[in-house]
Coordinates of C-alpha atoms and ligand atoms in Angstrom, one line a residue:
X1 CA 11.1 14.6 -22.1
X2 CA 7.4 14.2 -23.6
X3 CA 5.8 10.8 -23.7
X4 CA 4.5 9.4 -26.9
X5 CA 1.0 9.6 -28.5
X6 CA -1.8 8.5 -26.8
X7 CA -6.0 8.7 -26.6
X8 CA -7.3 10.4 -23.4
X9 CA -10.4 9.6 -22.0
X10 CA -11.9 10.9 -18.5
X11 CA -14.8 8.5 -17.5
X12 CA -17.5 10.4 -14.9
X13 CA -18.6 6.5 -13.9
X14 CA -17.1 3.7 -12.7
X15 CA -19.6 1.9 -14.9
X16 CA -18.0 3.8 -18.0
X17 CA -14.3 3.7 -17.2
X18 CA -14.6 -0.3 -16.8
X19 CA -16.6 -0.4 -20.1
X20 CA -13.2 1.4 -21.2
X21 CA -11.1 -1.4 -19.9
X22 CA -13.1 -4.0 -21.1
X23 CA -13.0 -2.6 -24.7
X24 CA -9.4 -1.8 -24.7
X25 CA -7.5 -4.2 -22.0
X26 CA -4.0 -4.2 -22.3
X27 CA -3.5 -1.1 -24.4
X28 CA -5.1 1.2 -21.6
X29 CA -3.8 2.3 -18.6
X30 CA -5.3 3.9 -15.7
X31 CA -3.8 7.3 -14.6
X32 CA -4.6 8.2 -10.9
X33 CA -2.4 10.8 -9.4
X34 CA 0.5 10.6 -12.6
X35 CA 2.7 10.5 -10.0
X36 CA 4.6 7.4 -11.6
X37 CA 2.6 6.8 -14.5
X38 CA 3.4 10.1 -16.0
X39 CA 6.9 9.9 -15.6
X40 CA 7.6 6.7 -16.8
X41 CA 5.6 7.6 -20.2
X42 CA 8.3 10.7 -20.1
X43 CA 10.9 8.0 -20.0
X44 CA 8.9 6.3 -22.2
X45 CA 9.3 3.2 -19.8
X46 CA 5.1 2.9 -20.4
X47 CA 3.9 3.5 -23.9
X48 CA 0.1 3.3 -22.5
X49 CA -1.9 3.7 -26.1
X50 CA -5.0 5.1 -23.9
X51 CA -5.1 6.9 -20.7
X52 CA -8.0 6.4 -18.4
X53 CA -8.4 9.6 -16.2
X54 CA -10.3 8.4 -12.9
X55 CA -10.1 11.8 -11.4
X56 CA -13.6 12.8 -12.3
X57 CA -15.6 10.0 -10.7
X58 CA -16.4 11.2 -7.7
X59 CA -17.3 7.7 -5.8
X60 CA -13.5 6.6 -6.0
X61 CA -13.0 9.2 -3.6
X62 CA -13.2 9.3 0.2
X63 CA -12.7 7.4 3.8
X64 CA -15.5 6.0 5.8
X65 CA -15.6 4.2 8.9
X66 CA -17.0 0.5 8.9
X67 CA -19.2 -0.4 11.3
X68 CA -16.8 -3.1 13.0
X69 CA -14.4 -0.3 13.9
X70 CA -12.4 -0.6 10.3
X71 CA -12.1 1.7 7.8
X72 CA -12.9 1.4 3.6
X73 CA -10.3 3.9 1.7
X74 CA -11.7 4.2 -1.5
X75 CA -8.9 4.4 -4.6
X76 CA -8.7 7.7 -5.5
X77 CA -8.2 9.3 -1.8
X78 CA -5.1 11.3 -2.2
X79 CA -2.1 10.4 0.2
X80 CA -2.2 13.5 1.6
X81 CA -6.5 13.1 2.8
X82 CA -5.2 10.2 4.4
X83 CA -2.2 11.4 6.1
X84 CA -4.6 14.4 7.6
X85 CA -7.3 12.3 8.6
X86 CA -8.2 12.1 12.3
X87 CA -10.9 9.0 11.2
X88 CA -7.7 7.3 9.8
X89 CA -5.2 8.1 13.0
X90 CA -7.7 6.4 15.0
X91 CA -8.5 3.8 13.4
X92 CA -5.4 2.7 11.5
X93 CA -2.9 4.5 13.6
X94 CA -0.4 2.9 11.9
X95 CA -1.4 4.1 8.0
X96 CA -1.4 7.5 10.0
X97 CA 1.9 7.1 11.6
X98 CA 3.6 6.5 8.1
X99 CA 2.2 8.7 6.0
X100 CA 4.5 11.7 5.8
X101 CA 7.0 9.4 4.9
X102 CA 5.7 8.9 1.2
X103 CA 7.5 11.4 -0.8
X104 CA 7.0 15.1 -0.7
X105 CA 3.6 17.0 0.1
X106 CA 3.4 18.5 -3.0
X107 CA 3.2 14.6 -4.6
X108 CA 1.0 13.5 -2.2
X109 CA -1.0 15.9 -2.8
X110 CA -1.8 13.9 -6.0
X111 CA -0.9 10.6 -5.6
X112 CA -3.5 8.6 -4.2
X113 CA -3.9 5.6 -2.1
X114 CA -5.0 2.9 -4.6
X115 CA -2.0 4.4 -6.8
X116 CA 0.3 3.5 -4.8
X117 CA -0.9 0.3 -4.4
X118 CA -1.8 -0.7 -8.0
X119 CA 1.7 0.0 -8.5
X120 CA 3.6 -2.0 -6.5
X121 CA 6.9 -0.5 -5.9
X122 CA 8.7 -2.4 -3.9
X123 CA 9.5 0.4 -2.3
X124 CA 6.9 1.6 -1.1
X125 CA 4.8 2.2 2.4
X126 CA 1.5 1.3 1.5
X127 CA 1.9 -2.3 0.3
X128 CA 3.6 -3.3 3.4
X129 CA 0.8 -1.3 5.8
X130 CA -1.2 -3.0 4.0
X131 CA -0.1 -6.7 4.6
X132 CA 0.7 -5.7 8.0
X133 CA -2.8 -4.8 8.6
X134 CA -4.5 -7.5 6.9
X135 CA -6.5 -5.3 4.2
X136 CA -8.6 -7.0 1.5
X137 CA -8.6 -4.9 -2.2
X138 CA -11.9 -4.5 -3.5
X139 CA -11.7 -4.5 -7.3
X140 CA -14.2 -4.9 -10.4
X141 CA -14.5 -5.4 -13.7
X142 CA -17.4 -5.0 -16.6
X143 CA -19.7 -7.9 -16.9
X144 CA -19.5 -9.7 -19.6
X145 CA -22.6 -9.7 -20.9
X146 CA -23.5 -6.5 -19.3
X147 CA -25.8 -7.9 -16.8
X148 CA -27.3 -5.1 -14.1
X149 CA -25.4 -6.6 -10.7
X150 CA -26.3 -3.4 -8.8
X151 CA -28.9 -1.7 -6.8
X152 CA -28.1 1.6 -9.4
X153 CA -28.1 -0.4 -12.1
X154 CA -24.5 -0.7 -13.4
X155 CA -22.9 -3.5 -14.4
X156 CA -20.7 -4.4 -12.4
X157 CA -18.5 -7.3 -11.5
X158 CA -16.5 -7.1 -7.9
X159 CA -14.2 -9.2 -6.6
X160 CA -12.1 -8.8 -2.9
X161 CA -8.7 -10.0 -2.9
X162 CA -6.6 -10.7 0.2
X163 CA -3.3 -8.3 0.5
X164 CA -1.8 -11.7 0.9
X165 CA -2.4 -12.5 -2.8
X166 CA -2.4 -9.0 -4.1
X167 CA 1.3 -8.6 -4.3
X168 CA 2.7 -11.2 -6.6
X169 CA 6.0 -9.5 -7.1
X170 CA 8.4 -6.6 -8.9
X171 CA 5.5 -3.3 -10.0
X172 CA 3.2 -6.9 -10.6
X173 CA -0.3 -7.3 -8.2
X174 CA -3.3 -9.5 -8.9
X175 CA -5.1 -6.7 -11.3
X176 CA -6.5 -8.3 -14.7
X177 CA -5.7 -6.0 -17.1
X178 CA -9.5 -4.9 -17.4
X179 CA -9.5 -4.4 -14.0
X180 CA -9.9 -1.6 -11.3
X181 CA -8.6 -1.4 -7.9
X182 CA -12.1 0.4 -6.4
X183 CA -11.4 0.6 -2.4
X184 CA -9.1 -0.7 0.5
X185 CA -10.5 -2.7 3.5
X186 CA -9.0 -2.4 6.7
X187 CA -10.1 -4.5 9.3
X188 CA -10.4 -2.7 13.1
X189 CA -7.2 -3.4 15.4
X190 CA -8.1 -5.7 18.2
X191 CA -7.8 -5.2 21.5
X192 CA -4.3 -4.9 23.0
X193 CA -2.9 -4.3 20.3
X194 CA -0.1 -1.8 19.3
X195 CA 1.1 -0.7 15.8
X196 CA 4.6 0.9 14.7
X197 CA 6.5 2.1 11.7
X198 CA 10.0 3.2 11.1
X199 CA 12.2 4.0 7.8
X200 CA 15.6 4.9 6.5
X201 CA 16.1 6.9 3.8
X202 CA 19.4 9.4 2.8
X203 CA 16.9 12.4 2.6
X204 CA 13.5 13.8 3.5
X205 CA 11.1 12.4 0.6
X206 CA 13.6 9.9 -0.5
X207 CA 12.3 6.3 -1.2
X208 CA 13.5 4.2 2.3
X209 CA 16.6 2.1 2.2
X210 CA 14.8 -0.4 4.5
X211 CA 11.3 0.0 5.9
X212 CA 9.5 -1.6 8.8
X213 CA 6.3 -1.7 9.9
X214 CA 4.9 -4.2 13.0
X215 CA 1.7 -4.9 15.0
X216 CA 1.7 -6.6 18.1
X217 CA -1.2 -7.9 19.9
X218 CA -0.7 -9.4 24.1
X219 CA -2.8 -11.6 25.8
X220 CA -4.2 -10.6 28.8
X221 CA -1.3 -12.2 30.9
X222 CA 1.1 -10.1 28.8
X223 CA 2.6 -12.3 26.6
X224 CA 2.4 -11.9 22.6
X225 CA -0.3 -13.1 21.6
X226 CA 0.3 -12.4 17.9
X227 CA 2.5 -10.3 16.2
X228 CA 3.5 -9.2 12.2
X229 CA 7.0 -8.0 10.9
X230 CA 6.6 -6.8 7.1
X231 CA 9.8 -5.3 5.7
X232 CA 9.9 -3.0 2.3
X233 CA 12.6 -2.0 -0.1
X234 CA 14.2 -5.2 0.8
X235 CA 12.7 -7.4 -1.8
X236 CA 11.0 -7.9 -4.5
X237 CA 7.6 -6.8 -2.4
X238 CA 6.7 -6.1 1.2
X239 CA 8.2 -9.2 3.1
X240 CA 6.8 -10.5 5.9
X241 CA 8.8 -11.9 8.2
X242 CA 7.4 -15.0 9.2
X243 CA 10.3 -15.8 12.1
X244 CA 9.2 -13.1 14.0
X245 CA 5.9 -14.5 14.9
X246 CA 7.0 -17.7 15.7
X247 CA 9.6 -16.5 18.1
X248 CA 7.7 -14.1 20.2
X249 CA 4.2 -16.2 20.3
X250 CA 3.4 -17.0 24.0
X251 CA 6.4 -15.6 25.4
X252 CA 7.1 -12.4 27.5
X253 CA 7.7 -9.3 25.1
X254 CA 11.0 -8.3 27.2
X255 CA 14.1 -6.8 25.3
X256 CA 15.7 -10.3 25.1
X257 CA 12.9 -11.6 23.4
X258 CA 12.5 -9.1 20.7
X259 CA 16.3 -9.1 20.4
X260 CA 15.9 -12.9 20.0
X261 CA 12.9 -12.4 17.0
X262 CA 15.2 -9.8 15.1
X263 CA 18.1 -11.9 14.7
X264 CA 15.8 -14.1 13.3
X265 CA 14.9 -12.2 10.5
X266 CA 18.5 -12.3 9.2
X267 CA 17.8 -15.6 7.8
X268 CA 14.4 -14.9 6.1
X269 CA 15.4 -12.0 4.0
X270 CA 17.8 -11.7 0.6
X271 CA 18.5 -7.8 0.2
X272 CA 20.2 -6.7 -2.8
X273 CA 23.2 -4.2 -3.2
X274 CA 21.8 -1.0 -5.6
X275 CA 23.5 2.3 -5.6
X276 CA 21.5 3.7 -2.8
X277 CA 22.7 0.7 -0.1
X278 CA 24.9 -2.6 0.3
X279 CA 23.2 -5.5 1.0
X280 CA 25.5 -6.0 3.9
X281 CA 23.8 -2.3 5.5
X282 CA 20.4 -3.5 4.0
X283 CA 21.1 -6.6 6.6
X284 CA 21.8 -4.2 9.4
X285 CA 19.3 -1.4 9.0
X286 CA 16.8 -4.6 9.2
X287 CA 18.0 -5.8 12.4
X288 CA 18.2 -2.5 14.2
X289 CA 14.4 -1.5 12.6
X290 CA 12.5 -5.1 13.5
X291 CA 13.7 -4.3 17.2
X292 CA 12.5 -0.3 17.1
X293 CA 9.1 -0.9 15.7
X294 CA 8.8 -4.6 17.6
X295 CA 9.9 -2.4 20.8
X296 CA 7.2 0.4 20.2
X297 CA 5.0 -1.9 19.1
X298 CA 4.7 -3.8 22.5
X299 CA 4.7 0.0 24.8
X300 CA 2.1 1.1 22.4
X301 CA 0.0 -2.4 23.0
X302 CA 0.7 -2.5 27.1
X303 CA -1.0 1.2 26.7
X304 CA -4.0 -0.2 25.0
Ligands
FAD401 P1 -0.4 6.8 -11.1 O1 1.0 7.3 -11.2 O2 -1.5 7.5 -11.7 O3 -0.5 5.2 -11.5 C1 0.5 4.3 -11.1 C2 0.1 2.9 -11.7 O4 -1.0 2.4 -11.0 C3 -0.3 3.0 -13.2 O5 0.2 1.8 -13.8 C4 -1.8 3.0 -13.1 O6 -2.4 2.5 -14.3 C5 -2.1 2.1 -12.0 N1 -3.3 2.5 -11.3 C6 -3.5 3.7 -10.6 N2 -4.7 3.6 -9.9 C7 -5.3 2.4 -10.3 C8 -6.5 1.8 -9.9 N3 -7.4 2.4 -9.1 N4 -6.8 0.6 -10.4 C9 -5.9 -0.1 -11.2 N5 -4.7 0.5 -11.6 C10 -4.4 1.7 -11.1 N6 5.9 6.4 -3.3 C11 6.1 5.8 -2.1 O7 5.4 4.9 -1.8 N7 7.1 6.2 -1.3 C12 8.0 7.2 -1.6 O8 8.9 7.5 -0.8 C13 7.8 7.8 -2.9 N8 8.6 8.8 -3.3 C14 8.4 9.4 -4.5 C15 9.3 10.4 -4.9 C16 9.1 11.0 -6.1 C17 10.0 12.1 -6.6 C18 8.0 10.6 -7.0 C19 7.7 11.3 -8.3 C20 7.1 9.6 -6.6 C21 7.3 9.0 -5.3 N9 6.5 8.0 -4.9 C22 6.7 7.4 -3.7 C23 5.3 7.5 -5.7 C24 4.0 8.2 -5.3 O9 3.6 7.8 -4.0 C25 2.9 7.9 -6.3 O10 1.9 8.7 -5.9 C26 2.4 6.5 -6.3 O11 3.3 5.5 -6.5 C27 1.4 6.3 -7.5 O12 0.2 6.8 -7.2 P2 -0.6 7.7 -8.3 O13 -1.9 7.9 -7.7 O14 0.2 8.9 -8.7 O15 -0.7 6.6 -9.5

């Protein structure tokens, strides 16, 4: 199928492409990577009247390290830069752990990192990373009036958002319509602290029936000193699972324990039945995944 009409534009700014936006809002639509832009205009499930091609401004490319120890992925950085970067295994070995589990090569090798995230599937990897990892969003907008807010001169209005009020539900995030999601923040891991991520999917590539990402942090006498659960493709977003971390705070990380914190999930989440999985396997696959990536998480944070 071919989608409908529309006006292309390919901005070499960022000054120029959120001019765009500003003029023409809710008609436009930003194409990254096309990777699931372009086929829903096939489908025709987006009739975008404008396209706004961000592929030839250079700054929205790239991954530098922060000097706390973090890491700033800026929007355009294809998937597959960030799945072959060595800054990005160690520094956010949990991004790099998951990584080859977003689609096929050949679409990573256009789909990018803010993509992903401006989209919001729900089943998706990088959301839950993400809110796992405590990122912030950088994202800006034109001034209104135009006013010079930077040392270069554009005009320029930024604004960070916490991943915890990026994702507000179903393909929905925090974006304004005249907006532009610039760069990813993600803070450094502290110390003692171990990352893991695990997935289920019918086939190589496929989108996961139920994903799981954790990060556990010990105290120095051992015991859990903080720890995040975030599910995906079990709601309507990545879900954290709150339960998790109020069971295994303070105590010893043994098997019983995080046996103990992945029954609790079961009560926290609401998976649906779809053609792909029951909810009744949804259910399972959760149980059995919070204590994988809980387990690994703890080995990987004794390690530290
Ligand atoms: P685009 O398709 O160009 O854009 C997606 C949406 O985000 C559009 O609405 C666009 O306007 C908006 N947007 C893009 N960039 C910005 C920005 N900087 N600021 C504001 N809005 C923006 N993804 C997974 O996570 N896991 C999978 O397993 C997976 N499997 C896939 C399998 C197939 C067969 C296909 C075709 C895709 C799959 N994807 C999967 C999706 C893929 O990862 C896409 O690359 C990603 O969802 C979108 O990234 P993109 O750069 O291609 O964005």
């Amino acid at each position: 199928m071919k989608p409908p009409p529309f006006q292309y534009y390919a901005p070499k700014t960022r000054e120029e492409a959120l001019s765009l936006l500003a003029q023409h809002g809710y008609e436009a639509k930003i194409l990254a990577g096309g990777q699931s832009l372009v086929p829903s205009m096939n489908f025709r499930l987006a009739q975008p009247g404008i396209l706004i091609d961000l592929n030839g401004i250079d700054d929205l490319f790239g991954i530098h390290a922060t000097e706390d120890g973090g890491l700033r992925i800026a929007a355009m950085t294809r998937q597959r830069d960030v799945e072959r970067s060595t800054l990005v295994q160690s520094r956010a070995p949990l991004v790099y752990e998951a990584m080859p589990y977003i689609a096929h090569p050949q679409i990573r090798n256009r789909g990018t990192f803010g993509g992903s995230l401006a989209h919001a599937d729900p089943a998706a990897e990088l959301p839950a990373l993400m809110l796992a990892l405590g990122a912030q969003m950088s994202v800006e907008r034109a001034t209104d009036d135009g006013r010079r807010t930077t040392d270069d001169g554009q005009s320029i209005q930024n604004r960070i958002v916490p991943v915890e009020e990026f994702f507000l539900g179903l393909f929905t995030t925090a974006l304004e319509p005249e907006e532009m999601l610039v760069e990813m923040l993600i803070p450094p891991l502290p110390p003692r602290t171990g990352t893991a991520f695990e997935e289920v999917s019918r086939r190589t590539g496929d989108y996961a029936m139920v994903g799981a990402c954790a990060t556990v942090r010990l105290a120095e006498d051992g015991t859990v000193a903080d720890s995040k659960l975030v599910y995906f493709a079990i709601g309507e977003g990545p879900v954290l699972a709150t339960s998790v971390s109020e069971v295994l705070q303070g105590v010893a990380p043994t098997e019983e324990a995080i046996r103990a914190a992945a029954e609790a999930v079961d009560a926290e989440i609401d998976p649906d039945t779809d053609i792909h999985a029951t909810a009744a396997y949804r259910r399972h696959l959760a149980q059995v995944l919070a204590r994988r990536v809980l387990g690994r998480a703890v080995e990987r944070a004794k390690a530290e």
